[in-house]
Amino acid sequence: MGMATHEELFKRIEQLKKEKNAVILAHYYTRDEVQQVADFLGDSLALSVKARDIDAKIILFAGVNFMAETAKVLSPDKKVLIPVPEAGCSLAESCDAAEFAKFKAQYPDHKVVSYVNTSVGVKALTDVCCTSSNALQVVESIPSEQPIIFAPDRNLGAYIQKLTGRDNMVIWDGACTVHEEFSLEKILELKKQHPEAKIVVHPECKAYIAEVADYVGSTAGILTYCGEVDAEEFIVVTEAGILAEMRKQYPNKTFIPAPPMDSTCGCNECRYMKMVTLENIVACLEAESPEVVLDEQTRKAAERSIVNMVNIK
Ligand code: 13P
Ligand code: SF4
């Protein structure tokens, strides 16, 4: 297509969506222009639920691989397209399924709670999935005397452990490189410059960052908080893609991205989320490929843990 403008690509995508009965689901961390072509924009939990319920022949998932896989697990009869299958996730990669199986074998009495940021292989070893939106609820749905393995995010795990006071949780030692990169020093410097600003933090960040937060929550939780709280300025400690939606929803408020440790650039981005572009969405819809394909045995094995999650009210 050469050097098509955003306007031309927007038009082409609209045409293709109609022609093919396709919907686009996008995560808040994708590029601004990608968020603009989404039929549904959300956090990991909302996107999982939407993937299960949506009425369309094709779902194009603008996000990273594990999200598209989750959509396919929940909607096996739909064609699930992923423009860039190489768009992985540092957190999902920090938990290899074979290694996790060995780890799990050491704790035969434990129930396994895994963040959705995992491969289908890890989900198959999981009793119930969670996201950053519902991790507390999921852990609290398990009787307090029941020991738990929490995987793969050590920061979210430690945060939930602190909130619940549960001492029977073993936590897999994984992390998201994007969220672990934020600099406390730089956040405190920003706070000095903007003393009225509220600090909002994703729970994938390290504990010493969460400690200075006015609010800790998922991307959807942060968005809601910014609307409800009586404040004009926010220091945003999560992937910078969320700023587009914040500025759209609250045009009269000011959002300041928190910088990572060793960078002079003002914000922190997930390179995987940014791999999805308007160009590769067009190509993917035109070719109806790449498509997420899971063998039925793997899909079935992973399904239970995700269904258990979406069923927790
Ligand atoms: P949410 O659970 O807020 O969607 O964020 C998870 C995440 O990091 C997605 O990559
Ligand atoms: Fe994975 Fe972190 Fe990127 Fe989210 S921000 S997709 S957890 S690498």
XYZ file of C-alpha atoms and ligand atoms in Angstrom, residues 27 29 64 66-67 88-92 115 117 175-179 202 204 238-239 269-273, ligand 2:
34
model
C -5.589 -3.036 24.597
C -1.229 0.017 25.518
C 0.083 -9.206 22.390
C -1.258 -14.239 25.014
C -4.320 -11.993 24.677
C 5.167 -11.513 22.966
C 5.220 -10.378 26.574
C 8.232 -10.257 28.905
C 6.037 -11.399 31.773
C 4.583 -14.389 29.917
C -2.172 -13.917 35.758
C -0.129 -12.897 30.993
C 8.113 -9.795 36.086
C 7.250 -7.359 33.320
C 10.392 -5.529 32.222
C 8.392 -2.428 31.255
C 6.768 -1.998 34.652
C 0.013 -0.438 37.945
C 3.194 -4.890 38.014
C 2.250 2.384 33.700
C 2.795 1.852 29.984
C 6.582 1.862 26.291
C 6.000 -1.843 25.707
C 7.744 -2.594 22.437
C 5.495 -5.623 21.874
C 2.272 -3.642 22.121
Fe 3.717 -7.903 28.799
Fe 4.623 -5.871 30.224
Fe 4.095 -5.520 27.657
Fe 2.101 -5.899 29.388
S 3.499 -4.164 29.330
S 2.346 -6.880 27.391
S 3.025 -7.295 30.837
S 5.673 -6.850 28.502
